[in-house]
Amino acid sequence: MRAVDGVSFSIARGETLSLVGESGCGKSTVGRSVLGLLPVDGGEIHLDGVRIDTLTAGRMRAMRKRMQVIFQDPFSSLNPRLKVRDIIAEPITNFHPAVRAEEIERRVASLLEKVGLPRDAIGRWPHEFSGGQRQRIGIARALAANPELIVCDEAVSALDVSVKAQIVNLLQDLQRELDLSLLFISHDLGIVAHMTHRVAVMYLGRIVEIGTRDAIFLQSRHPYTQALLSAAPQVEPSAAKRPRVILRGEIPSAANPPSGCRFHTRCPHAFERCVKEEPQLRRVSSLHESACHLNDERPLQ
Ligand code: SF4
């Protein structure tokens, strides 16, 4: 089964690219492949000019400290048998074994301050903290290795609305301060609209539309993106109110994807060509690509 196929994108330093789509579309598979947590059968992954999908285990280990992850569930992603000090110190001791104990203590304290946790958190256990505080611990752990890229895999999905906003604001502040690149995987278009620079929309293992935040939220050209946006609360106040598009049926199995355009079984605009021919991503404006045959009939923006 090809969980993800023909997916191609880049993320600049200091940029956030969000991957959005329904669950099962392959977003998390992409994130884990980028991190080297899942093997890829084809294609290439580069970090700062270095191809990383073919590196030996030893060289990949050196690269890994440059890429970290923040997982969805702040309750299961922290080791309950370690105190906060040891959770945050783990990447430092793993990737920088020569760092002395006093320096580790100082660095952990500084990371706690950076993510807005009190100093005394250092000697406490994960179960003593709320979900939002635990996610802050997860962010401090991700920052401990001094990464350049952080994959946020539904990192705020499990949090209450007000806590979500705090964590997203924290990620934005840290991004500006540390020039971090973020691959932000989420199904929450409201959060994505608030914090992303660019968006890639995935459907059944493929990117069907990719562009700047404004291109996707204000001028989407793909029927799937339009359906997703119509089902979300008014995420972009300046956008015209969208008519609700009801998608028929369930997302098909990635093991046996439909012929032609993978979205044709649910697309309200599907026509004969869509069943036979797979549309390719095509530039529809300078910073916007969309994969839909209807683009052939519309002028470029
Ligand atoms: Fe719909 Fe056809 Fe466009 Fe696919 S190519 S999104 S089926 S109109």
CSV table of C-alpha atoms and ligand atoms in Angstrom, one decimal:
chain,number,residue,atom,x,y,z
A,1,MET,CA,0.0,0.0,0.0
A,2,ARG,CA,1.3,3.5,-0.8
A,3,ALA,CA,0.2,5.6,2.1
A,4,VAL,CA,1.8,8.7,0.6
A,5,ASP,CA,2.7,9.1,-3.1
A,6,GLY,CA,4.3,11.9,-5.1
A,7,VAL,CA,4.4,14.3,-2.2
A,8,SER,CA,6.8,17.2,-2.8
A,9,PHE,CA,7.4,20.3,-0.7
A,10,SER,CA,10.0,22.5,0.9
A,11,ILE,CA,10.1,24.5,4.1
A,12,ALA,CA,12.3,27.6,4.4
A,13,ARG,CA,14.2,28.5,7.6
A,14,GLY,CA,11.9,30.4,9.9
A,15,GLU,CA,8.8,29.3,8.0
A,16,THR,CA,5.7,27.3,9.0
A,17,LEU,CA,4.2,24.9,6.4
A,18,SER,CA,1.0,23.3,7.6
A,19,LEU,CA,-0.2,19.9,6.3
A,20,VAL,CA,-4.0,19.6,6.5
A,21,GLY,CA,-6.6,17.1,5.5
A,22,GLU,CA,-8.9,14.5,7.0
A,23,SER,CA,-7.5,11.8,9.2
A,24,GLY,CA,-6.0,9.0,7.2
A,25,CYS,CA,-4.9,11.2,4.4
A,26,GLY,CA,-1.2,10.6,5.1
A,27,LYS,CA,-0.2,13.8,7.0
A,28,SER,CA,1.4,12.1,9.9
A,29,THR,CA,3.1,9.5,7.6
A,30,VAL,CA,4.8,12.4,5.8
A,31,GLY,CA,5.9,14.0,9.2
A,32,ARG,CA,7.3,10.7,10.4
A,33,SER,CA,9.1,10.0,7.1
A,34,VAL,CA,10.7,13.5,7.2
A,35,LEU,CA,12.0,12.7,10.7
A,36,GLY,CA,13.4,9.3,9.6
A,37,LEU,CA,10.9,7.4,11.9
A,38,LEU,CA,9.4,5.6,8.9
A,39,PRO,CA,11.4,4.3,5.9
A,40,VAL,CA,10.6,5.7,2.5
A,41,ASP,CA,10.5,3.4,-0.5
A,42,GLY,CA,11.1,6.1,-3.1
A,43,GLY,CA,11.9,9.8,-3.4
A,44,GLU,CA,14.3,12.0,-1.5
A,45,ILE,CA,14.4,14.0,1.7
A,46,HIS,CA,16.9,16.8,2.1
A,47,LEU,CA,17.8,18.8,5.2
A,48,ASP,CA,19.8,22.0,4.5
A,49,GLY,CA,21.2,20.5,1.3
A,50,VAL,CA,22.0,17.1,2.7
A,51,ARG,CA,20.1,14.1,1.5
A,52,ILE,CA,19.0,12.3,4.7
A,53,ASP,CA,16.9,9.4,3.6
A,54,THR,CA,20.0,7.4,2.5
A,55,LEU,CA,22.2,8.2,5.5
A,56,THR,CA,23.8,5.5,7.6
A,57,ALA,CA,22.4,5.1,11.1
A,58,GLY,CA,25.4,6.9,12.6
A,59,ARG,CA,25.2,9.9,10.3
A,60,MET,CA,21.4,10.0,10.7
A,61,ARG,CA,21.8,10.2,14.4
A,62,ALA,CA,23.9,13.4,14.0
A,63,MET,CA,21.2,14.9,11.7
A,64,ARG,CA,18.4,13.9,14.1
A,65,LYS,CA,19.2,16.5,16.6
A,66,ARG,CA,18.5,19.1,14.0
A,67,MET,CA,14.9,17.8,13.7
A,68,GLN,CA,12.6,17.3,16.6
A,69,VAL,CA,8.9,16.4,17.1
A,70,ILE,CA,6.1,17.5,19.4
A,71,PHE,CA,3.4,14.8,19.6
A,72,GLN,CA,-0.4,15.2,20.0
A,73,ASP,CA,-0.9,13.6,23.3
A,74,PRO,CA,0.9,15.4,26.2
A,75,PHE,CA,-0.2,12.6,28.5
A,76,SER,CA,1.4,9.7,26.8
A,77,SER,CA,4.4,11.4,25.2
A,78,LEU,CA,6.2,12.1,28.4
A,79,ASN,CA,7.8,9.3,30.3
A,80,PRO,CA,5.9,9.1,33.7
A,81,ARG,CA,9.0,7.6,35.4
A,82,LEU,CA,11.2,10.6,34.7
A,83,LYS,CA,11.1,13.9,36.4
A,84,VAL,CA,10.9,17.0,34.3
A,85,ARG,CA,14.6,17.7,34.6
A,86,ASP,CA,15.4,14.3,33.1
A,87,ILE,CA,12.8,14.5,30.4
A,88,ILE,CA,14.2,17.8,29.1
A,89,ALA,CA,17.8,16.7,29.7
A,90,GLU,CA,17.5,13.5,27.7
A,91,PRO,CA,18.1,15.0,24.3
A,92,ILE,CA,21.0,17.1,25.6
A,93,THR,CA,22.8,14.0,27.0
A,94,ASN,CA,21.9,11.9,24.0
A,95,PHE,CA,23.2,14.4,21.4
A,96,HIS,CA,25.8,16.3,23.4
A,97,PRO,CA,27.3,13.7,25.8
A,98,ALA,CA,30.2,16.0,26.7
A,99,VAL,CA,28.0,18.6,28.3
A,100,ARG,CA,28.7,18.8,32.1
A,101,ALA,CA,25.9,18.2,34.7
A,102,GLU,CA,25.9,21.9,35.9
A,103,GLU,CA,25.5,23.1,32.3
A,104,ILE,CA,22.6,20.7,31.7
A,105,GLU,CA,20.9,21.9,34.9
A,106,ARG,CA,21.4,25.5,33.7
A,107,ARG,CA,20.1,24.8,30.2
A,108,VAL,CA,17.0,22.9,31.5
A,109,ALA,CA,16.1,25.8,33.8
A,110,SER,CA,16.5,28.2,30.9
A,111,LEU,CA,14.3,26.1,28.6
A,112,LEU,CA,11.6,26.0,31.3
A,113,GLU,CA,11.7,29.7,31.5
A,114,LYS,CA,11.5,30.0,27.7
A,115,VAL,CA,8.3,27.9,27.6
A,116,GLY,CA,6.7,29.7,30.5
A,117,LEU,CA,7.0,27.1,33.3
A,118,PRO,CA,8.1,27.9,36.8
A,119,ARG,CA,11.7,27.0,37.9
A,120,ASP,CA,10.4,24.5,40.5
A,121,ALA,CA,8.9,22.4,37.7
A,122,ILE,CA,12.4,21.0,37.3
A,123,GLY,CA,12.0,18.5,40.2
A,124,ARG,CA,8.4,17.5,39.6
A,125,TRP,CA,6.7,14.6,37.8
A,126,PRO,CA,4.7,14.9,34.6
A,127,HIS,CA,1.5,13.8,36.3
A,128,GLU,CA,1.6,17.0,38.5
A,129,PHE,CA,0.9,19.1,35.4
A,130,SER,CA,-2.1,20.0,33.3
A,131,GLY,CA,-2.3,19.1,29.6
A,132,GLY,CA,-1.2,22.6,28.5
A,133,GLN,CA,1.7,22.5,30.9
A,134,ARG,CA,2.7,19.1,29.7
A,135,GLN,CA,2.8,20.3,26.2
A,136,ARG,CA,5.1,23.1,27.3
A,137,ILE,CA,7.4,20.4,28.7
A,138,GLY,CA,7.2,18.6,25.4
A,139,ILE,CA,8.2,21.8,23.6
A,140,ALA,CA,11.1,22.4,26.0
A,141,ARG,CA,12.3,18.8,25.3
A,142,ALA,CA,12.0,19.4,21.6
A,143,LEU,CA,14.1,22.6,21.9
A,144,ALA,CA,16.7,21.0,24.1
A,145,ALA,CA,18.7,19.6,21.1
A,146,ASN,CA,18.8,23.1,19.4
A,147,PRO,CA,16.8,21.9,16.4
A,148,GLU,CA,16.3,23.8,13.1
A,149,LEU,CA,13.0,21.9,12.2
A,150,ILE,CA,10.2,20.9,14.5
A,151,VAL,CA,7.4,18.6,13.3
A,152,CYS,CA,4.3,19.4,15.3
A,153,ASP,CA,2.1,16.4,14.8
A,154,GLU,CA,-1.4,17.5,15.9
A,155,ALA,CA,0.5,19.2,18.7
A,156,VAL,CA,-2.4,21.2,20.0
A,157,SER,CA,-5.4,19.0,19.0
A,158,ALA,CA,-5.8,17.5,22.4
A,159,LEU,CA,-5.9,20.8,24.3
A,160,ASP,CA,-8.8,23.1,25.4
A,161,VAL,CA,-9.4,26.1,23.1
A,162,SER,CA,-7.8,28.7,25.4
A,163,VAL,CA,-4.8,26.5,26.0
A,164,LYS,CA,-4.5,25.8,22.3
A,165,ALA,CA,-4.1,29.5,21.6
A,166,GLN,CA,-1.5,29.9,24.3
A,167,ILE,CA,0.6,27.0,23.0
A,168,VAL,CA,0.3,28.3,19.4
A,169,ASN,CA,1.4,31.8,20.5
A,170,LEU,CA,4.3,30.2,22.3
A,171,LEU,CA,5.4,28.3,19.2
A,172,GLN,CA,5.2,31.5,17.1
A,173,ASP,CA,7.3,33.4,19.7
A,174,LEU,CA,9.9,30.6,19.8
A,175,GLN,CA,9.9,30.4,16.0
A,176,ARG,CA,10.7,34.1,15.7
A,177,GLU,CA,13.3,34.0,18.5
A,178,LEU,CA,15.1,30.9,17.2
A,179,ASP,CA,14.4,31.1,13.5
A,180,LEU,CA,12.7,27.7,13.6
A,181,SER,CA,11.1,25.9,10.7
A,182,LEU,CA,7.8,24.2,11.6
A,183,LEU,CA,6.0,21.4,9.8
A,184,PHE,CA,2.6,21.8,11.4
A,185,ILE,CA,0.3,18.8,10.9
A,186,SER,CA,-3.2,19.6,11.8
A,187,HIS,CA,-6.9,19.1,10.9
A,188,ASP,CA,-7.8,22.3,12.7
A,189,LEU,CA,-8.1,24.9,10.0
A,190,GLY,CA,-8.9,27.7,12.5
A,191,ILE,CA,-5.5,27.2,14.2
A,192,VAL,CA,-3.7,26.8,10.9
A,193,ALA,CA,-5.2,30.1,9.5
A,194,HIS,CA,-3.9,31.8,12.6
A,195,MET,CA,-0.3,30.7,12.5
A,196,THR,CA,0.9,29.4,9.2
A,197,HIS,CA,2.8,30.9,6.3
A,198,ARG,CA,2.0,28.2,3.7
A,199,VAL,CA,-0.5,25.3,3.6
A,200,ALA,CA,-0.4,22.0,1.8
A,201,VAL,CA,-3.8,20.2,1.5
A,202,MET,CA,-3.6,16.4,1.4
A,203,TYR,CA,-6.1,13.9,0.2
A,204,LEU,CA,-5.6,10.2,0.1
A,205,GLY,CA,-1.8,10.4,0.2
A,206,ARG,CA,-1.3,13.2,-2.2
A,207,ILE,CA,-1.0,17.0,-2.0
A,208,VAL,CA,-3.9,18.4,-4.0
A,209,GLU,CA,-3.3,22.1,-3.3
A,210,ILE,CA,-0.4,24.0,-1.9
A,211,GLY,CA,0.1,27.7,-1.5
A,212,THR,CA,0.5,30.7,0.8
A,213,ARG,CA,-1.9,31.1,3.7
A,214,ASP,CA,-3.9,33.7,1.8
A,215,ALA,CA,-3.9,31.7,-1.5
A,216,ILE,CA,-5.5,28.7,0.3
A,217,PHE,CA,-7.8,30.5,2.6
A,218,LEU,CA,-9.0,33.3,0.3
A,219,GLN,CA,-8.5,31.9,-3.2
A,220,SER,CA,-8.6,28.1,-3.0
A,221,ARG,CA,-8.9,26.4,-6.4
A,222,HIS,CA,-9.4,22.8,-5.5
A,223,PRO,CA,-12.9,21.4,-4.7
A,224,TYR,CA,-11.5,19.4,-1.8
A,225,THR,CA,-10.0,22.4,-0.1
A,226,GLN,CA,-13.2,24.4,-0.7
A,227,ALA,CA,-15.2,21.6,1.0
A,228,LEU,CA,-12.8,21.5,4.0
A,229,LEU,CA,-13.0,25.3,4.3
A,230,SER,CA,-16.8,25.4,4.0
A,231,ALA,CA,-17.1,22.8,6.8
A,232,ALA,CA,-14.8,24.8,9.2
A,233,PRO,CA,-16.0,27.8,11.2
A,234,GLN,CA,-15.4,31.1,9.5
A,235,VAL,CA,-11.6,30.8,9.8
A,236,GLU,CA,-10.8,33.9,7.7
A,237,PRO,CA,-13.0,36.9,8.5
A,238,SER,CA,-12.1,38.7,5.3
A,239,ALA,CA,-13.2,35.7,3.1
A,240,ALA,CA,-16.7,35.8,1.6
A,241,LYS,CA,-19.0,33.5,3.4
A,242,ARG,CA,-18.7,30.1,1.7
A,243,PRO,CA,-21.7,28.0,0.8
A,244,ARG,CA,-21.5,24.7,2.7
A,245,VAL,CA,-20.2,21.8,0.5
A,246,ILE,CA,-21.4,18.4,1.8
A,247,LEU,CA,-18.9,15.7,0.8
A,248,ARG,CA,-20.6,12.4,0.0
A,249,GLY,CA,-19.3,9.1,1.3
A,250,GLU,CA,-16.2,8.2,3.3
A,251,ILE,CA,-12.6,8.8,2.3
A,252,PRO,CA,-11.7,5.7,0.2
A,253,SER,CA,-9.0,3.2,1.2
A,254,ALA,CA,-5.4,4.2,0.4
A,255,ALA,CA,-4.8,0.5,-0.4
A,256,ASN,CA,-7.2,0.8,-3.4
A,257,PRO,CA,-7.4,4.4,-4.4
A,258,PRO,CA,-9.9,5.5,-7.1
A,259,SER,CA,-8.7,5.8,-10.7
A,260,GLY,CA,-7.9,9.2,-12.2
A,261,CYS,CA,-8.4,12.0,-9.6
A,262,ARG,CA,-8.5,10.3,-6.2
A,263,PHE,CA,-11.2,12.7,-5.1
A,264,HIS,CA,-13.6,12.0,-8.0
A,265,THR,CA,-15.8,9.7,-5.9
A,266,ARG,CA,-16.7,12.6,-3.6
A,267,CYS,CA,-16.2,15.6,-5.8
A,268,PRO,CA,-19.4,17.6,-6.6
A,269,HIS,CA,-17.7,18.8,-9.8
A,270,ALA,CA,-16.4,15.5,-11.1
A,271,PHE,CA,-16.7,14.9,-14.9
A,272,GLU,CA,-15.7,12.1,-17.2
A,273,ARG,CA,-12.0,13.1,-17.5
A,274,CYS,CA,-11.6,13.0,-13.7
A,275,VAL,CA,-12.3,9.2,-13.7
A,276,LYS,CA,-9.6,8.4,-16.2
A,277,GLU,CA,-6.8,11.0,-15.8
A,278,GLU,CA,-5.0,11.9,-12.6
A,279,PRO,CA,-4.6,15.7,-12.4
A,280,GLN,CA,-1.1,17.0,-11.6
A,281,LEU,CA,-0.2,20.0,-9.4
A,282,ARG,CA,-0.2,23.0,-11.7
A,283,ARG,CA,0.8,26.6,-10.9
A,284,VAL,CA,-2.3,28.8,-10.8
A,285,SER,CA,-0.6,31.9,-9.5
A,286,SER,CA,3.0,32.7,-8.5
A,287,LEU,CA,2.8,31.1,-5.0
A,288,HIS,CA,-0.1,28.7,-5.5
A,289,GLU,CA,-0.4,25.2,-7.1
A,290,SER,CA,-3.6,23.1,-7.4
A,291,ALA,CA,-4.3,19.6,-8.9
A,292,CYS,CA,-7.7,19.7,-10.6
A,293,HIS,CA,-8.7,19.4,-14.2
A,294,LEU,CA,-11.0,22.4,-13.8
A,295,ASN,CA,-7.8,24.6,-13.6
A,296,ASP,CA,-7.3,23.9,-17.3
A,297,GLU,CA,-10.5,25.8,-18.0
A,298,ARG,CA,-9.8,28.8,-15.7
A,299,PRO,CA,-7.4,31.6,-16.3
A,300,LEU,CA,-4.3,31.9,-14.1
A,301,GLN,CA,-4.6,34.4,-11.3
B,1,SF4,FE1,-13.1,17.2,-8.8
B,1,SF4,FE2,-12.3,16.4,-11.2
B,1,SF4,FE3,-11.1,18.4,-10.0
B,1,SF4,FE4,-10.8,16.0,-9.1
B,1,SF4,S1,-10.1,16.8,-11.1
B,1,SF4,S2,-11.1,17.7,-7.9
B,1,SF4,S3,-12.8,15.1,-9.5
B,1,SF4,S4,-13.2,18.4,-10.7
